[in-house]
Amino acid sequence: MNKLVGLTRNFSSSANLNAIKTVTVVGGGLMGSGIAQVTAQAGQNVTIVDLQPELLDKAQKSIQANLTRVGRKLYKDDAGKVEGFVSDSLDRIKVSTKVEDGANADLIIEAIVEKLDVKQELFNKLDQLAPEHTLLATNTSSISVNAIGAGIKRKDKFGGLHFFNPVPVMRLLEVIKSDQMSEDTYQAMMSWGKSVGKTCITCKDTPGFVVNRLLGPYSAEALRLYERGDATKEDIDIGMKLGAGYPMGPFELADYTGLDTNKYALQVMYEMTKNPVFRPIPLLDKMVAEGKLGRKVGEGFYKYSK
Ligand code: 3HC
């Protein structure tokens, strides 16, 4: 399979896609900037909204660096074409600290902090501000999509669009069907996902959706194996890479996604399912309490130089 499939333009001919020409991403963190990048790469105009101007600066810089990576792969030694690809894509990205500036889009994707009340407040505001036709989506990885949209009127135009980290590289998009999502909204979201180079799968609003529901027990069992002293973390990582073909072992992946994110996802799935496989893991709690959150802080299960 060509690795560039997820990185190049891939316009869909579906009529539904005509509905989505402009996109707003609320939240300029790692996921939000990745979503904005793939949208701009696909030729669509996108606004990134974040309350913190310094996060917007950081997002623009990381998008530029990642677009250059993509451009170099697409156009190899043709520096002019790489530069053109990067600047054309960047020209399609606007940033703002005011949600009002992004409310007039065809699709608004939320990628902010994983807190139910904060997300609900944002969606209630977007529901008031956005034109009637605007579709609203959450990129939540673990909270119930229906709960996030509980206060909005346009429940038929709302659902989950769950991307994976790193967004420009991971080719999957989970389209989460909220209880009252209309067929038109579902088709529009599936077509839009395809238009930004992703392969879409569909899931009901069930804890962890498909991928995190399966990655959760995998990660939890790896942590327990290590906690009991049955094997070293290095050997577990090697085992899963060489024995199961995973690109990263479970400890490398936990460091990559963040131990706090990992702990929160397990906690939410435990609360929602009561499945003991998701029960708290003392080692994970201890590491999070000590601030060993993974790559983003320079130390998790492994140490990283900045
Ligand atoms: N933007 C553009 N391209 C990027 C990139 C980025 N942000 N990050 C990496 N790449 C490209 C590199 O240029 C390279 O391309 P090439 O192979 O064509 O030269 C390729 O991706 C591989 O990158 P690296 O050589 O730097 O590093 P690795 O080979 O170690 O790959 C990885 C890095 C892609 C992260 C790989 O290790 C991987 O796939 N890991 C698993 C990630 C995973 O499981 N993600 C899902 C996490 S769960 C989740 O996201 C759920 C959510 O709810 C939290």
Short mmCIF file of C-alpha atoms and ligand atoms in Angstrom, two decimals:
data_model
loop_
_atom_site.label_atom_id
_atom_site.label_comp_id
_atom_site.label_asym_id
_atom_site.label_seq_id
_atom_site.Cartn_x
_atom_site.Cartn_y
_atom_site.Cartn_z
CA MET A 1 0.00 0.00 0.00
CA ASN A 2 1.34 3.43 -0.98
CA LYS A 3 2.21 5.37 2.17
CA LEU A 4 1.35 8.61 0.43
CA VAL A 5 -2.30 7.63 0.03
CA GLY A 6 -3.09 9.37 3.29
CA LEU A 7 -1.05 12.42 2.44
CA THR A 8 -2.14 13.45 -1.03
CA ARG A 9 -5.29 15.07 -2.30
CA ASN A 10 -8.13 12.66 -2.72
CA PHE A 11 -11.26 14.44 -3.79
CA SER A 12 -14.47 12.49 -3.61
CA SER A 13 -17.10 12.83 -6.29
CA SER A 14 -19.92 12.29 -3.81
CA ALA A 15 -22.67 14.89 -3.94
CA ASN A 16 -22.66 15.02 -0.15
CA LEU A 17 -19.13 16.37 -0.12
CA ASN A 18 -20.32 19.50 -1.93
CA ALA A 19 -21.84 20.46 1.38
CA ILE A 20 -18.40 20.67 3.05
CA LYS A 21 -16.08 23.28 1.56
CA THR A 22 -14.93 25.08 4.68
CA VAL A 23 -13.87 23.55 7.97
CA THR A 24 -13.15 24.94 11.43
CA VAL A 25 -11.12 23.05 14.01
CA VAL A 26 -11.56 24.20 17.60
CA GLY A 27 -8.43 23.35 19.60
CA GLY A 28 -4.89 23.97 18.32
CA GLY A 29 -3.13 21.11 20.12
CA LEU A 30 -1.54 18.05 18.54
CA MET A 31 -4.79 16.54 17.23
CA GLY A 32 -6.37 19.85 16.17
CA SER A 33 -3.31 20.96 14.23
CA GLY A 34 -3.05 17.54 12.56
CA ILE A 35 -6.71 17.71 11.49
CA ALA A 36 -6.21 21.24 10.14
CA GLN A 37 -3.10 20.10 8.25
CA VAL A 38 -4.79 17.22 6.42
CA THR A 39 -7.76 19.47 5.60
CA ALA A 40 -5.54 22.16 4.07
CA GLN A 41 -3.45 19.55 2.22
CA ALA A 42 -6.67 18.31 0.64
CA GLY A 43 -7.35 21.77 -0.81
CA GLN A 44 -9.98 22.94 1.69
CA ASN A 45 -10.00 26.17 3.68
CA VAL A 46 -9.68 25.69 7.41
CA THR A 47 -9.73 27.94 10.47
CA ILE A 48 -8.06 26.86 13.70
CA VAL A 49 -9.58 28.41 16.81
CA ASP A 50 -7.82 28.34 20.16
CA LEU A 51 -8.13 30.68 23.12
CA GLN A 52 -4.35 30.63 23.62
CA PRO A 53 -2.45 32.61 20.94
CA GLU A 54 0.83 30.84 21.83
CA LEU A 55 -0.79 27.48 21.00
CA LEU A 56 -1.84 28.85 17.62
CA ASP A 57 1.74 29.94 16.95
CA LYS A 58 3.00 26.50 17.91
CA ALA A 59 0.36 24.82 15.72
CA GLN A 60 1.33 26.92 12.68
CA LYS A 61 5.01 26.09 13.15
CA SER A 62 4.44 22.35 13.54
CA ILE A 63 2.06 22.29 10.55
CA GLN A 64 4.68 24.04 8.41
CA ALA A 65 7.36 21.52 9.46
CA ASN A 66 5.06 18.54 8.85
CA LEU A 67 3.90 19.91 5.47
CA THR A 68 7.55 20.21 4.45
CA ARG A 69 8.05 16.54 5.40
CA VAL A 70 5.04 15.58 3.28
CA GLY A 71 6.08 17.86 0.41
CA ARG A 72 9.59 16.37 0.32
CA LYS A 73 8.10 12.92 0.02
CA LEU A 74 5.69 13.97 -2.72
CA TYR A 75 8.10 16.05 -4.80
CA LYS A 76 11.49 14.58 -3.82
CA ASP A 77 14.25 16.91 -5.05
CA ASP A 78 12.02 19.55 -6.65
CA ALA A 79 12.49 22.31 -4.04
CA GLY A 80 10.19 24.72 -5.92
CA LYS A 81 7.30 22.26 -5.89
CA VAL A 82 7.85 21.46 -2.21
CA GLU A 83 7.80 25.18 -1.40
CA GLY A 84 4.66 25.69 -3.51
CA PHE A 85 2.87 22.78 -1.83
CA VAL A 86 3.74 24.10 1.63
CA SER A 87 2.81 27.72 0.95
CA ASP A 88 -0.44 26.83 -0.91
CA SER A 89 -1.49 24.61 2.00
CA LEU A 90 -0.53 27.23 4.60
CA ASP A 91 -2.48 29.90 2.69
CA ARG A 92 -5.64 27.86 3.28
CA ILE A 93 -5.18 27.94 7.07
CA LYS A 94 -6.45 30.86 9.14
CA VAL A 95 -6.15 31.11 12.91
CA SER A 96 -8.19 32.95 15.50
CA THR A 97 -8.65 33.16 19.26
CA LYS A 98 -12.40 33.79 18.85
CA VAL A 99 -14.80 30.94 18.20
CA GLU A 100 -17.11 33.43 16.41
CA ASP A 101 -14.49 33.72 13.62
CA GLY A 102 -14.83 30.04 12.84
CA ALA A 103 -18.56 29.61 13.33
CA ASN A 104 -19.48 30.17 9.70
CA ALA A 105 -18.01 26.90 8.36
CA ASP A 106 -19.70 23.88 6.78
CA LEU A 107 -18.09 21.52 9.29
CA ILE A 108 -16.79 22.36 12.77
CA ILE A 109 -14.61 19.77 14.51
CA GLU A 110 -13.90 20.07 18.23
CA ALA A 111 -10.49 18.85 19.47
CA ILE A 112 -10.23 20.49 22.89
CA VAL A 113 -9.60 19.16 26.40
CA GLU A 114 -11.27 15.82 27.31
CA LYS A 115 -13.74 17.33 29.82
CA LEU A 116 -17.44 16.72 29.31
CA ASP A 117 -18.71 20.04 30.72
CA VAL A 118 -16.19 22.11 28.73
CA LYS A 119 -17.10 20.29 25.51
CA GLN A 120 -20.84 20.64 26.19
CA GLU A 121 -20.46 24.36 26.76
CA LEU A 122 -18.56 24.75 23.48
CA PHE A 123 -21.12 22.78 21.46
CA ASN A 124 -24.03 24.70 22.98
CA LYS A 125 -22.31 27.92 21.88
CA LEU A 126 -21.51 26.61 18.40
CA ASP A 127 -25.11 25.45 18.01
CA GLN A 128 -26.24 29.05 18.62
CA LEU A 129 -23.59 30.72 16.45
CA ALA A 130 -23.29 28.46 13.39
CA PRO A 131 -25.59 28.64 10.35
CA GLU A 132 -28.31 26.02 10.17
CA HIS A 133 -26.52 23.80 7.63
CA THR A 134 -23.26 23.51 9.66
CA LEU A 135 -22.31 20.01 10.78
CA LEU A 136 -20.74 19.64 14.23
CA ALA A 137 -18.32 16.88 15.23
CA THR A 138 -16.25 15.93 18.26
CA ASN A 139 -12.83 14.28 18.09
CA THR A 140 -13.25 12.85 21.59
CA SER A 141 -11.41 9.58 22.15
CA SER A 142 -13.29 8.35 25.18
CA ILE A 143 -16.29 10.47 26.19
CA SER A 144 -19.80 9.58 25.04
CA VAL A 145 -20.62 11.49 21.84
CA ASN A 146 -24.34 11.59 22.76
CA ALA A 147 -23.49 13.11 26.16
CA ILE A 148 -21.32 15.80 24.54
CA GLY A 149 -24.16 16.84 22.21
CA ALA A 150 -26.93 16.48 24.81
CA GLY A 151 -27.67 20.22 24.94
CA ILE A 152 -27.69 21.06 21.22
CA LYS A 153 -30.76 21.41 19.00
CA ARG A 154 -29.21 20.13 15.74
CA LYS A 155 -28.69 16.56 17.00
CA ASP A 156 -29.27 15.29 13.44
CA LYS A 157 -26.19 17.24 12.27
CA PHE A 158 -23.84 16.04 15.00
CA GLY A 159 -21.49 13.07 15.47
CA GLY A 160 -17.95 11.93 16.21
CA LEU A 161 -14.91 12.17 13.91
CA HIS A 162 -12.15 10.35 15.76
CA PHE A 163 -8.65 10.81 14.30
CA PHE A 164 -5.45 9.02 15.31
CA ASN A 165 -2.06 10.36 16.29
CA PRO A 166 -0.05 11.39 14.27
CA VAL A 167 -3.00 12.59 12.20
CA PRO A 168 -1.06 13.26 8.97
CA VAL A 169 0.27 9.67 9.01
CA MET A 170 -2.46 7.47 10.51
CA ARG A 171 -4.86 6.61 7.71
CA LEU A 172 -7.92 5.78 9.81
CA LEU A 173 -10.91 7.94 10.73
CA GLU A 174 -13.66 6.56 12.96
CA VAL A 175 -17.04 8.09 12.14
CA ILE A 176 -19.18 7.80 15.25
CA LYS A 177 -22.94 7.65 14.77
CA SER A 178 -24.68 9.61 17.48
CA ASP A 179 -28.19 8.37 18.29
CA GLN A 180 -29.97 11.06 16.29
CA MET A 181 -27.47 11.59 13.47
CA SER A 182 -29.25 11.79 10.09
CA GLU A 183 -28.25 9.61 7.13
CA ASP A 184 -27.27 12.78 5.19
CA THR A 185 -24.92 13.86 7.98
CA TYR A 186 -23.40 10.38 8.18
CA GLN A 187 -22.81 10.26 4.41
CA ALA A 188 -21.37 13.81 4.40
CA MET A 189 -18.94 12.95 7.21
CA MET A 190 -17.86 9.70 5.50
CA SER A 191 -17.29 11.55 2.19
CA TRP A 192 -15.42 14.34 3.91
CA GLY A 193 -13.13 11.85 5.69
CA LYS A 194 -12.33 10.28 2.33
CA SER A 195 -11.66 13.71 0.82
CA VAL A 196 -8.90 14.33 3.39
CA GLY A 197 -7.26 11.00 2.55
CA LYS A 198 -8.63 8.83 5.36
CA THR A 199 -10.18 5.39 5.28
CA CYS A 200 -13.37 5.67 7.31
CA ILE A 201 -14.93 3.04 9.52
CA THR A 202 -18.24 3.41 11.34
CA CYS A 203 -19.02 2.76 14.97
CA LYS A 204 -21.92 3.34 17.33
CA ASP A 205 -21.42 5.62 20.33
CA THR A 206 -19.91 2.84 22.46
CA PRO A 207 -17.06 3.28 25.04
CA GLY A 208 -13.67 3.56 23.26
CA PHE A 209 -15.34 3.08 19.86
CA VAL A 210 -13.42 0.38 17.93
CA VAL A 211 -9.71 1.15 18.21
CA ASN A 212 -9.38 2.47 21.76
CA ARG A 213 -11.71 -0.27 23.04
CA LEU A 214 -9.14 -2.80 21.79
CA LEU A 215 -6.00 -0.79 22.52
CA GLY A 216 -7.15 -0.21 26.13
CA PRO A 217 -6.99 -3.85 27.33
CA TYR A 218 -3.78 -4.35 25.31
CA SER A 219 -2.11 -1.41 27.01
CA ALA A 220 -3.50 -2.31 30.47
CA GLU A 221 -2.31 -5.92 30.26
CA ALA A 222 1.15 -4.79 29.11
CA LEU A 223 1.39 -2.47 32.13
CA ARG A 224 0.33 -5.26 34.50
CA LEU A 225 2.81 -7.71 32.95
CA TYR A 226 5.58 -5.18 33.62
CA GLU A 227 4.22 -4.20 37.06
CA ARG A 228 4.31 -7.84 38.19
CA GLY A 229 7.90 -8.16 36.99
CA ASP A 230 7.02 -10.88 34.49
CA ALA A 231 9.04 -9.19 31.74
CA THR A 232 10.95 -5.95 31.19
CA LYS A 233 9.27 -3.09 29.34
CA GLU A 234 11.99 -3.31 26.69
CA ASP A 235 11.27 -7.00 26.07
CA ILE A 236 7.51 -6.42 25.98
CA ASP A 237 8.03 -3.65 23.39
CA ILE A 238 10.36 -5.83 21.31
CA GLY A 239 7.91 -8.72 21.63
CA MET A 240 4.97 -6.78 20.20
CA LYS A 241 7.04 -5.19 17.42
CA LEU A 242 8.77 -8.34 16.24
CA GLY A 243 6.18 -10.93 17.25
CA ALA A 244 3.00 -9.10 16.32
CA GLY A 245 4.20 -6.56 13.74
CA TYR A 246 3.13 -3.44 15.68
CA PRO A 247 5.05 -0.27 14.70
CA MET A 248 5.61 0.57 18.38
CA GLY A 249 5.51 -1.52 21.54
CA PRO A 250 2.90 -0.68 24.23
CA PHE A 251 5.31 1.36 26.37
CA GLU A 252 6.63 3.32 23.40
CA LEU A 253 3.02 3.97 22.37
CA ALA A 254 2.01 5.04 25.89
CA ASP A 255 4.92 7.51 25.93
CA TYR A 256 3.91 8.72 22.48
CA THR A 257 0.22 9.33 23.27
CA GLY A 258 0.88 10.48 26.87
CA LEU A 259 0.47 8.52 30.10
CA ASP A 260 -2.16 10.98 31.35
CA THR A 261 -4.23 10.40 28.20
CA ASN A 262 -3.78 6.65 28.61
CA LYS A 263 -4.88 6.76 32.27
CA TYR A 264 -7.88 8.95 31.48
CA ALA A 265 -9.05 6.70 28.61
CA LEU A 266 -8.82 3.58 30.83
CA GLN A 267 -10.64 5.37 33.66
CA VAL A 268 -13.52 6.49 31.43
CA MET A 269 -13.88 3.03 29.88
CA TYR A 270 -13.87 1.47 33.38
CA GLU A 271 -16.59 3.88 34.57
CA MET A 272 -18.70 3.18 31.48
CA THR A 273 -18.27 -0.59 31.15
CA LYS A 274 -17.28 -1.78 34.66
CA ASN A 275 -15.08 -4.29 32.81
CA PRO A 276 -12.24 -5.11 35.29
CA VAL A 277 -9.67 -5.13 32.49
CA PHE A 278 -9.89 -1.31 32.58
CA ARG A 279 -9.51 -1.07 36.40
CA PRO A 280 -6.89 1.39 37.77
CA ILE A 281 -3.24 0.39 37.47
CA PRO A 282 -1.12 1.56 40.46
CA LEU A 283 2.05 1.87 38.35
CA LEU A 284 0.31 4.15 35.83
CA ASP A 285 -1.24 6.26 38.63
CA LYS A 286 2.18 6.66 40.26
CA MET A 287 3.91 7.71 37.06
CA VAL A 288 1.21 10.26 36.21
CA ALA A 289 1.38 11.65 39.79
CA GLU A 290 5.16 12.01 39.36
CA GLY A 291 4.65 13.94 36.11
CA LYS A 292 6.25 11.23 33.96
CA LEU A 293 3.78 11.75 31.17
CA GLY A 294 5.84 10.54 28.21
CA ARG A 295 7.54 12.20 25.26
CA LYS A 296 5.86 15.57 25.70
CA VAL A 297 7.71 16.14 29.02
CA GLY A 298 10.91 14.27 28.11
CA GLU A 299 10.25 11.23 30.32
CA GLY A 300 7.73 8.43 30.61
CA PHE A 301 8.69 4.78 30.52
CA TYR A 302 11.74 5.96 28.59
CA LYS A 303 13.77 9.20 28.59
CA TYR A 304 13.79 11.53 25.57
CA SER A 305 16.14 14.32 24.65
CA LYS A 306 14.31 17.53 23.58
N1 3HC B 1 3.50 14.57 9.78
C1 3HC B 1 3.86 14.07 8.60
N2 3HC B 1 4.60 12.95 8.46
C2 3HC B 1 5.02 12.32 9.58
C3 3HC B 1 4.68 12.79 10.87
C4 3HC B 1 3.89 13.95 10.94
N3 3HC B 1 3.48 14.44 12.11
N4 3HC B 1 5.21 11.94 11.79
C5 3HC B 1 5.85 10.99 11.10
N5 3HC B 1 5.74 11.21 9.78
C6 3HC B 1 6.22 10.36 8.70
C7 3HC B 1 7.73 10.40 8.53
O1 3HC B 1 8.14 11.44 7.66
C8 3HC B 1 8.02 9.02 7.95
O2 3HC B 1 7.74 8.96 6.58
P1 3HC B 1 8.52 7.92 5.59
O3 3HC B 1 8.44 6.56 6.23
O4 3HC B 1 7.77 8.00 4.31
O5 3HC B 1 9.92 8.47 5.53
C9 3HC B 1 6.98 8.14 8.62
O6 3HC B 1 5.93 9.00 9.05
C10 3HC B 1 7.59 7.40 9.77
O7 3HC B 1 8.12 8.37 10.68
P2 3HC B 1 9.54 8.21 11.41
O8 3HC B 1 10.54 7.57 10.49
O9 3HC B 1 9.90 9.53 12.00
O10 3HC B 1 9.27 7.29 12.65
P3 3HC B 1 8.69 5.83 12.72
O11 3HC B 1 9.02 5.00 11.54
O12 3HC B 1 9.09 5.37 14.07
O13 3HC B 1 7.09 6.06 12.68
C11 3HC B 1 5.01 6.47 13.68
C12 3HC B 1 6.48 6.89 13.59
C13 3HC B 1 4.28 6.82 12.37
C14 3HC B 1 4.43 7.30 14.81
C15 3HC B 1 4.93 4.91 13.92
O14 3HC B 1 5.80 4.54 14.94
C16 3HC B 1 3.53 4.46 14.28
O15 3HC B 1 2.69 4.25 13.42
N6 3HC B 1 3.28 4.27 15.60
C17 3HC B 1 1.97 3.87 16.12
C18 3HC B 1 1.11 5.07 16.28
C19 3HC B 1 -0.26 4.69 16.78
O16 3HC B 1 -0.57 3.57 17.14
N7 3HC B 1 -1.12 5.71 16.83
C20 3HC B 1 -2.45 5.55 17.37
C21 3HC B 1 -2.43 5.95 18.78
S1 3HC B 1 -4.02 5.81 19.53
C22 3HC B 1 -4.76 7.25 19.14
O17 3HC B 1 -4.26 8.11 18.46
C23 3HC B 1 -6.13 7.38 19.69
C24 3HC B 1 -6.38 8.74 20.26
O18 3HC B 1 -7.69 8.70 20.79
C25 3HC B 1 -5.40 9.17 21.35
#
